[in-house]
Tab-separated table of C-alpha atoms and ligand atoms in Angstrom:
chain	number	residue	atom	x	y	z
A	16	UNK	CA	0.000	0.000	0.000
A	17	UNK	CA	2.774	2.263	1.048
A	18	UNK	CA	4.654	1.616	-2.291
A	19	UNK	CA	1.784	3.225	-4.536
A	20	UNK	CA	2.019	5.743	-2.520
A	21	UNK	CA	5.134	6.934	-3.200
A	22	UNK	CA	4.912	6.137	-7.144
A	23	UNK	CA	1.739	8.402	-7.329
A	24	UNK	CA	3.276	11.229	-5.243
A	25	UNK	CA	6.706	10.981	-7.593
A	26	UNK	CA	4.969	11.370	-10.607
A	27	UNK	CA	2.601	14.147	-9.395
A	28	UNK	CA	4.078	16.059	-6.382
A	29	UNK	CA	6.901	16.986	-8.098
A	30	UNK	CA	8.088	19.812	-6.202
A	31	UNK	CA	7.283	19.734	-2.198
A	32	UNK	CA	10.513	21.343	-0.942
A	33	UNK	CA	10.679	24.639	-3.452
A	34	UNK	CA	8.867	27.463	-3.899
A	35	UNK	CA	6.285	27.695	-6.721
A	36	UNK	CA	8.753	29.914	-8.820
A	37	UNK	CA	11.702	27.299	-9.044
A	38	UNK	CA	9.768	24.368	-8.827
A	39	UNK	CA	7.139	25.202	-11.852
A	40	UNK	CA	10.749	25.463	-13.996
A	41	UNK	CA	12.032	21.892	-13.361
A	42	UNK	CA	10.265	18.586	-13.802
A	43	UNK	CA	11.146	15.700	-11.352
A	44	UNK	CA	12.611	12.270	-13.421
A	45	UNK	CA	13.564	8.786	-12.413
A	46	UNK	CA	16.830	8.723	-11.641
A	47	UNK	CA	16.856	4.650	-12.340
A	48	UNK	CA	16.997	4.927	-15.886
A	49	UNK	CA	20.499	6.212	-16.000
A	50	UNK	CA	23.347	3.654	-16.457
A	51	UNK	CA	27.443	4.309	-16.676
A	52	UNK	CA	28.462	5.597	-20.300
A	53	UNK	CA	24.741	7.238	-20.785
A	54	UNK	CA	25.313	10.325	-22.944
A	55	UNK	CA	22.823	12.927	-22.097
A	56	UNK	CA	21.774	16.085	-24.345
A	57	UNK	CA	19.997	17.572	-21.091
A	58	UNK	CA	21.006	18.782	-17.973
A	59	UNK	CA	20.260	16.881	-14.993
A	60	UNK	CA	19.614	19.355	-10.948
A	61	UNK	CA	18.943	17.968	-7.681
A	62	UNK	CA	17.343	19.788	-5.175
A	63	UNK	CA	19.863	20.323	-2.426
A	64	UNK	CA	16.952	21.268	0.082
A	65	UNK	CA	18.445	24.723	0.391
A	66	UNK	CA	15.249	25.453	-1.562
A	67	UNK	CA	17.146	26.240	-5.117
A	68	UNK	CA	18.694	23.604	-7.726
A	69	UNK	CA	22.297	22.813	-7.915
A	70	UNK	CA	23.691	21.659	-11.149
A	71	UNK	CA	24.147	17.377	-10.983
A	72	UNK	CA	25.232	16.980	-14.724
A	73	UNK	CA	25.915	19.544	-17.508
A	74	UNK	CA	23.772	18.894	-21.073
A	75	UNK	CA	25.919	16.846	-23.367
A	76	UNK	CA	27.855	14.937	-21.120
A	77	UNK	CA	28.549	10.749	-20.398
A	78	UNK	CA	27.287	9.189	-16.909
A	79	UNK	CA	30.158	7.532	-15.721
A	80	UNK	CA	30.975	5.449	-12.839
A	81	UNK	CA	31.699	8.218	-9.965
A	82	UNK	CA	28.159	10.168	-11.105
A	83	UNK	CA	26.148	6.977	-10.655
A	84	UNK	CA	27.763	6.604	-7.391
A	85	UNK	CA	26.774	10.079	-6.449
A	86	UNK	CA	23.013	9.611	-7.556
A	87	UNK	CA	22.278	6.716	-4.922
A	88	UNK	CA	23.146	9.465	-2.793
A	89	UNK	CA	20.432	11.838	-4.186
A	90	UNK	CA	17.068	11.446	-3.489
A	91	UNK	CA	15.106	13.418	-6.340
A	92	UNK	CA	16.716	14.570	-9.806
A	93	UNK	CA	15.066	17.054	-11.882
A	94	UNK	CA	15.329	18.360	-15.442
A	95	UNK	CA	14.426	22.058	-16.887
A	96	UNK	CA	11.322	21.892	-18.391
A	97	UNK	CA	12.653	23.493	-21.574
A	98	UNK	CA	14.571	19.837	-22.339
A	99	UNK	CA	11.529	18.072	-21.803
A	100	UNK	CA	11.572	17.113	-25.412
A	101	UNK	CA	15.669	15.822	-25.088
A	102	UNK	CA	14.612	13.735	-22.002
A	103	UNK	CA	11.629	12.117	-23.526
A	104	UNK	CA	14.024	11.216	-26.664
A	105	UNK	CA	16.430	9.915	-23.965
A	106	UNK	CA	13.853	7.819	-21.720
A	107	UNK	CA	12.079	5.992	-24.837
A	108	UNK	CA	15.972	4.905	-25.920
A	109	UNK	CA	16.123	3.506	-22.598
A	110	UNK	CA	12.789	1.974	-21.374
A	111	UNK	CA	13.516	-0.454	-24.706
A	112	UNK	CA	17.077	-1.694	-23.022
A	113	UNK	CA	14.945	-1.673	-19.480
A	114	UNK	CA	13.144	-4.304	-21.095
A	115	UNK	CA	15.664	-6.419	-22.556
A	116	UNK	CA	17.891	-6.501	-19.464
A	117	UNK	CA	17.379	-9.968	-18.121
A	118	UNK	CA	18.899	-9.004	-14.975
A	119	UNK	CA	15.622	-6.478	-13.981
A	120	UNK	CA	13.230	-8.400	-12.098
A	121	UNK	CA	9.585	-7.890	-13.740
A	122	UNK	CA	8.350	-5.956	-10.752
A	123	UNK	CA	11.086	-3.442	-11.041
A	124	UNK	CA	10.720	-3.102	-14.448
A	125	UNK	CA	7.429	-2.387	-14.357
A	126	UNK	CA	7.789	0.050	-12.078
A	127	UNK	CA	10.288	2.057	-13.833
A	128	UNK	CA	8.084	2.241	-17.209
A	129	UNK	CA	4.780	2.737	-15.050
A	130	UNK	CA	7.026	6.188	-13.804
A	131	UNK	CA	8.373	6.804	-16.912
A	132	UNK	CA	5.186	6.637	-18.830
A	133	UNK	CA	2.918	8.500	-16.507
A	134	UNK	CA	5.105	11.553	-16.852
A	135	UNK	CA	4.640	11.006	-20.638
A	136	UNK	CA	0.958	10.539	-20.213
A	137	UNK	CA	1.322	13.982	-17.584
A	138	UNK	CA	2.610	16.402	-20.346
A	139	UNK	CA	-0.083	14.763	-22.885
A	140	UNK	CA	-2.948	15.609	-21.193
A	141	UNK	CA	-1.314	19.194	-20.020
A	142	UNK	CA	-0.795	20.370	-23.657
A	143	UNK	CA	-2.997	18.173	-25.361
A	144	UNK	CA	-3.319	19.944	-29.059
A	145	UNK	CA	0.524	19.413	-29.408
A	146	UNK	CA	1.321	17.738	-32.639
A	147	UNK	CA	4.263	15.500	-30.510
A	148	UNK	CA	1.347	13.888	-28.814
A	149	UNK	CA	0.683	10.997	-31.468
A	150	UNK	CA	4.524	10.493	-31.000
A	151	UNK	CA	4.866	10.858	-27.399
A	152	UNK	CA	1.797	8.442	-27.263
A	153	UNK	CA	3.950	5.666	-29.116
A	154	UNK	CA	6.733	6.336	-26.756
A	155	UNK	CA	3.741	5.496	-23.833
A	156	UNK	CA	2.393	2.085	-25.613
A	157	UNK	CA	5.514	0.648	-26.740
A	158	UNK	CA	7.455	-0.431	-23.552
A	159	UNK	CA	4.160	-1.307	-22.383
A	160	UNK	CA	3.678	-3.809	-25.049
A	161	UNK	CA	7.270	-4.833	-25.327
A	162	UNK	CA	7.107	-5.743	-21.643
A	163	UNK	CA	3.554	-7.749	-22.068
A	164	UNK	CA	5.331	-9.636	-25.227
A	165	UNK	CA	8.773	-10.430	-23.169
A	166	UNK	CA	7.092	-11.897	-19.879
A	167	UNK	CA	4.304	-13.375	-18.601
A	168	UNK	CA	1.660	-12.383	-16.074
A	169	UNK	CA	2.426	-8.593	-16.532
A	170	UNK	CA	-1.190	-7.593	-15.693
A	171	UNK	CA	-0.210	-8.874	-12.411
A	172	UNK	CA	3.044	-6.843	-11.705
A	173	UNK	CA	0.853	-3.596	-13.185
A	174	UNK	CA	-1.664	-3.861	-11.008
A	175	UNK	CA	0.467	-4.452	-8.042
A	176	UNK	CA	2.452	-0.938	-8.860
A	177	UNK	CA	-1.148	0.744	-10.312
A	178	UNK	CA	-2.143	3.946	-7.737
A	179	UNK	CA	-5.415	4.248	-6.032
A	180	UNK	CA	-5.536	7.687	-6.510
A	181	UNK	CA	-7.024	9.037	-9.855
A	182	UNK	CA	-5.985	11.822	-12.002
A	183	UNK	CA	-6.647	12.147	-15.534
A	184	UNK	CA	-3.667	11.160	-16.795
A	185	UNK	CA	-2.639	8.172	-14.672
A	186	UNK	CA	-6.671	6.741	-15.475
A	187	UNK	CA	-5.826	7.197	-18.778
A	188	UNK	CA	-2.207	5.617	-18.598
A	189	UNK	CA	-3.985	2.920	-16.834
A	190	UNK	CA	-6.465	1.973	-18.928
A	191	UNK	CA	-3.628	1.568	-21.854
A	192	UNK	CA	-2.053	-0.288	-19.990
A	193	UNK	CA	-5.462	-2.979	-19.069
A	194	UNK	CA	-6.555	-2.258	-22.999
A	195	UNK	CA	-3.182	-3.929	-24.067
A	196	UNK	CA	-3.312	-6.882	-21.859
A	197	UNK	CA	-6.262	-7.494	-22.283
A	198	UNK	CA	-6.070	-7.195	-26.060
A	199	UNK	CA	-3.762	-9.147	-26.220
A	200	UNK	CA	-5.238	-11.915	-24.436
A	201	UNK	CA	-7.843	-11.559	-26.963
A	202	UNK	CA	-5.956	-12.249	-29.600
A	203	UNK	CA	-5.125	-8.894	-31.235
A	204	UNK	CA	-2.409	-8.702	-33.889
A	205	UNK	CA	0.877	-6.524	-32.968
A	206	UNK	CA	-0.485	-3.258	-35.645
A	207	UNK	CA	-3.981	-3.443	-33.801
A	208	UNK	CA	-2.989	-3.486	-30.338
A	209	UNK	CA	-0.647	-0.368	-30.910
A	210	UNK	CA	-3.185	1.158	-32.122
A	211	UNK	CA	-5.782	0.034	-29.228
A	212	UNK	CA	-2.928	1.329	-27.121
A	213	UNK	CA	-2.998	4.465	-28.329
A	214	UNK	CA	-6.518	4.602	-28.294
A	215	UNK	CA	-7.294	4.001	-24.600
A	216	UNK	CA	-4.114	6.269	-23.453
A	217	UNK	CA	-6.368	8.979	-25.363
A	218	UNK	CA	-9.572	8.160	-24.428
A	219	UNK	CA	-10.611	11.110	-21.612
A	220	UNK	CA	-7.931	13.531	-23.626
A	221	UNK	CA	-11.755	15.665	-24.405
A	222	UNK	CA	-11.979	15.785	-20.792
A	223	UNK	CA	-9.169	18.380	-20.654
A	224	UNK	CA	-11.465	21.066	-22.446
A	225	UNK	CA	-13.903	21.044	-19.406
A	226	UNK	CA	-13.966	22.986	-16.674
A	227	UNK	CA	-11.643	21.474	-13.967
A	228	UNK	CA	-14.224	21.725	-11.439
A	229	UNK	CA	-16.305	19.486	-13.386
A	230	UNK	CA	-13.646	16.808	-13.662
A	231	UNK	CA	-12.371	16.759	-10.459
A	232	UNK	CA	-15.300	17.489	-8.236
A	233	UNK	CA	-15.996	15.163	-5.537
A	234	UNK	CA	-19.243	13.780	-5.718
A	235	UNK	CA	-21.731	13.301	-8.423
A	236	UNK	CA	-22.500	16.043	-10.872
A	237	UNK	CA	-25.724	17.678	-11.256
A	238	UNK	CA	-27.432	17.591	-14.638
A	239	UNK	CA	-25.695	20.938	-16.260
A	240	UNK	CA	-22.447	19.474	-15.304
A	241	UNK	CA	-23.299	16.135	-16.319
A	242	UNK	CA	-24.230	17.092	-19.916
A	243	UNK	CA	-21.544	19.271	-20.239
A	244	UNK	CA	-19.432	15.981	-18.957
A	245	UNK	CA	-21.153	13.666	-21.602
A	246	UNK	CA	-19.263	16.100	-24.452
A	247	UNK	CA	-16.212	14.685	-23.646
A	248	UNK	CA	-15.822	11.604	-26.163
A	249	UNK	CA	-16.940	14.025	-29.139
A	250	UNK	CA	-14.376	16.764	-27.632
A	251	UNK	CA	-11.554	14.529	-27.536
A	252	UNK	CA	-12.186	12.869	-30.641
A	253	UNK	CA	-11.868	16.349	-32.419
A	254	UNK	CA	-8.210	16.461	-30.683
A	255	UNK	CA	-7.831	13.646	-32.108
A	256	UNK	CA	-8.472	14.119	-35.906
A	257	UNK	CA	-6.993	18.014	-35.859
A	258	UNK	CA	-3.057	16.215	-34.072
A	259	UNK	CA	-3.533	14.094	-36.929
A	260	UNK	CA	-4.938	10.966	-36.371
A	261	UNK	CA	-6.723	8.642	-39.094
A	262	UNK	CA	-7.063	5.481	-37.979
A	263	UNK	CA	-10.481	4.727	-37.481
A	264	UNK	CA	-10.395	2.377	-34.397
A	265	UNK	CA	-8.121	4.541	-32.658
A	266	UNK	CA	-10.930	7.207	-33.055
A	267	UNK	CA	-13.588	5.052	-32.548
A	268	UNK	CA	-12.327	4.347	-29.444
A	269	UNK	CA	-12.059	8.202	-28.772
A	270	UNK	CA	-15.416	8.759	-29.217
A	271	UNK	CA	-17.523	5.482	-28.057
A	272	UNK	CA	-15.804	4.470	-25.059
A	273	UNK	CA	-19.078	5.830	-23.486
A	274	UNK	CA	-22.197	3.997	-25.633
A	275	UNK	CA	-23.448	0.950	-24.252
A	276	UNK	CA	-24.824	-2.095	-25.945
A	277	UNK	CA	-28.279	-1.409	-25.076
A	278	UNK	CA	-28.045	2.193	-26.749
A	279	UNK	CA	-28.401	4.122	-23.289
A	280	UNK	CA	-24.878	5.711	-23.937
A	281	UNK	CA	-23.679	8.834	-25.257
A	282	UNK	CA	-22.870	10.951	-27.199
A	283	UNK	CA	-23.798	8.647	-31.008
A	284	UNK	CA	-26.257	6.341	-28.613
A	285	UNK	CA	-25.083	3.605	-30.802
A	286	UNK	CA	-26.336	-0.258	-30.373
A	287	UNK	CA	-24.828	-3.785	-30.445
A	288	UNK	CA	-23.137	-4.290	-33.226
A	289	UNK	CA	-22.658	-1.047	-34.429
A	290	UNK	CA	-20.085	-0.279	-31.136
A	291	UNK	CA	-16.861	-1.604	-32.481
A	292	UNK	CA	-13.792	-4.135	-30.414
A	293	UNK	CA	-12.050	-1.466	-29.603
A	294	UNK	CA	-14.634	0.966	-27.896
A	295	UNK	CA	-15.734	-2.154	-25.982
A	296	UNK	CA	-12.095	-2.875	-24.880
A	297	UNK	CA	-11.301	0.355	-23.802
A	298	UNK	CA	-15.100	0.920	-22.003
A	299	UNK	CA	-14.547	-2.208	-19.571
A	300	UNK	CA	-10.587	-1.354	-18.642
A	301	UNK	CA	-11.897	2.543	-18.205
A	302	UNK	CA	-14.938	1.132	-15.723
A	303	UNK	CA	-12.603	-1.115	-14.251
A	304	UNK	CA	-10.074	1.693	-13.324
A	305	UNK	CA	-12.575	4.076	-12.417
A	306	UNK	CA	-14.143	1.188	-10.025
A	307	UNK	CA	-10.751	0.205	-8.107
A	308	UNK	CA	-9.481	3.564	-7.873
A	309	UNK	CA	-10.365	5.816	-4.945
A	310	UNK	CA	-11.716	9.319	-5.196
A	311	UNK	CA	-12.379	11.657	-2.244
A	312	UNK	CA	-16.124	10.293	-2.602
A	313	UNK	CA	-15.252	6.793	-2.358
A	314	UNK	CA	-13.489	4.014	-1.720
A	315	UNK	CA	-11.360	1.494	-4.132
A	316	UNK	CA	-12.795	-1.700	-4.800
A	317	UNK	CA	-10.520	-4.932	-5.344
A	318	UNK	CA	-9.993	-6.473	-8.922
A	319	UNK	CA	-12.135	-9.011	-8.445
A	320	UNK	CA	-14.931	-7.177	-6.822
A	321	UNK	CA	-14.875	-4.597	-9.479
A	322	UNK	CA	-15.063	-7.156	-12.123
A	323	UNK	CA	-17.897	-9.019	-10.094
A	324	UNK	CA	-19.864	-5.889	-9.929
A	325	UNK	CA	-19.607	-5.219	-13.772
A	326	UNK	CA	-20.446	-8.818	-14.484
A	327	UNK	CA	-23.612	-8.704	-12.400
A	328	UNK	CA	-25.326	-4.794	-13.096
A	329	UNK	CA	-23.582	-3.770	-16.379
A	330	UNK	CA	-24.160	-6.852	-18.537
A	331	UNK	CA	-26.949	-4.688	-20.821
A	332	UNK	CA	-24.015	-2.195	-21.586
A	333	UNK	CA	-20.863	-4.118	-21.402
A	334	UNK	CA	-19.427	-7.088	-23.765
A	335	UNK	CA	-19.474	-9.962	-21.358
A	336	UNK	CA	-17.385	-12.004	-22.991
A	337	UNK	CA	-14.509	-9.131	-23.008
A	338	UNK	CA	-15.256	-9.294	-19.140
A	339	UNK	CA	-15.054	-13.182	-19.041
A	340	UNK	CA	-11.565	-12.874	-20.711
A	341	UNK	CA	-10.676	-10.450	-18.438
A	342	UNK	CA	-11.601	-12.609	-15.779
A	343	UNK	CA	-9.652	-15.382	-17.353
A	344	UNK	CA	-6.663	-13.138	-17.400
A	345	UNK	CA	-6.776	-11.741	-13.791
A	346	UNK	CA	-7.160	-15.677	-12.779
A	347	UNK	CA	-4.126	-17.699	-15.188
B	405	LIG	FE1	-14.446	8.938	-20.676
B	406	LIG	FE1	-11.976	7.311	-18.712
């Protein structure tokens, strides 16, 4: 329990010792993904709790053995936010070697690219017109589905490391992460489950062009807010087309991620048949992260009592069979 605690509150509480004007300037990174002989075109700070950053590494310089030393001594390393773009280059380089190296146990790998890709998943949904998101969302699925392909039973070492606390971004990181498993469990080709990938990691991205009250209020919405809510598949499925996005299931999965099978959803009220695979992938994994993750409002429910609530009330609107194979794939 402890342990997700301190993942969540390193991706998101980035800055607890500074003050606001120094620490909106730097972003905080994972310091594991550095190795002797790395060659890095950004600078690396630490936070020297004298409330300002000292310089740990000048841009354009190799890691070598005394500066990896020096970092198990340091407890938070930051970059400037204006080489975001170098350090996302970096970190995509390196989550692929992360995945290869035999001598990472699963659980530690995991964790690494859940922290990696949340603060990928962070900057999406904080500038989420940016042309670099269809890339950076690559960057998010990849390792994600390299690490499903290398090892078994990654669902399981996910949702050990997965936070209870819910943010946009994280949700949305999350249900990628479920969406791939689980479509590959179903059977998906490599081309369609990169693209299902992508799909679910963009799923709420309308959300971000409604009020933040709305989104984060605690409680249930009243019917203004709720319609205004309900605008959010349409919303992000605009984004979608005007970064440049084609593909029709990735869309799809934009914009239907919300209809349910017995037409009561919103915002096309579509039926059946006419809800595509991916829109009913990425609508169970969404209800199944919004169900065991805990809001101010409530509390988290367990896997399997999430899945055993969706199973039992939500079999008009959900594919049951997805659910029985996700079921299958919480159980092997
Ligand atoms: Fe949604
Ligand atoms: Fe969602």
């Amino acid at each position: 329990m402890k342990r997700k605690k301190i993942i969540q509150s390193s991706v998101r509480t980035n800055y607890i010792d500074l003050p606001i004007s120094v620490a909106s300037s730097y972003i905080l990174i994972d310091k594991r993904i550095f190795g002797v002989d790395d060659h890095i075109k950004f600078s690396l700070f630490f936070n020297d709790k004298l409330t300002h950053m000292s310089l740990f590494l000048q841009s354009n310089s190799a890691i070598e053995k005394e500066h990896q030393d020096k970092l198990k001594e340091i407890e938070k390393l930051y970059i400037h936010h204006t080489q975001k773009n170098e350090y996302e280059a970096f970190m995509g380089e390196k989550l692929r070697f992360t995945i290869e190296d035999e001598a990472i146990p699963l659980d530690e790998k995991v964790d690494i690219i859940y922290t990696s890709t949340a603060q990928l998943a962070n900057s999406l949904y904080e500038n989420p017109d940016a042309l670099e998101n269809v890339q950076r969302s690559k960057k998010v699925v990849e390792p994600i589905l390299q690490t499903i392909f290398h090892n078994e039973n990654t669902i399981k070492s996910f949702i050990k490391i997965i936070g209870y606390d819910y943010y946009t971004h994280t949700h949305s990181l999350n249900v990628s992460i479920y969406s791939l498993c689980l479509g590959t469990e179903l059977g998906l080709e490599e081309k369609e489950l990169r693209a299902l990938g992508c799909s679910a990691l963009l799923h709420d991205l309308g959300k971000s062009s409604i009020d933040r009250n709305i989104v984060n209020k605690a409680g249930s919405l009243n019917q203004d807010e709720f319609e205004r809510m309900k605008t959010h598949p349409a919303l992000g499925y605009n984004i979608a087309l005007n970064i440049g996005i084609k593909d029709k299931n990735i869309l799809d999965g934009i914009r239907h991620h919300h209809e349910k099978l017995d037409g009561s959803g919103y915002p096309d009220k579509l039926k059946g048949e006419e809800i595509t695979l991916f829109p009913r992938i990425i609508c169970i994994c969404d209800i199944f992260d919004a169900l065991t993750t805990q809001r101010s409002y409530k509390m988290a429910l367990r896997s399997y009592d999430a899945i055993f609530l969706m199973k039992t009330y939500m079999y008009k609107h959900v594919d049951v069979k997805i659910i029985d194979t996700f079921i299958k794939m919480l159980h092997d």
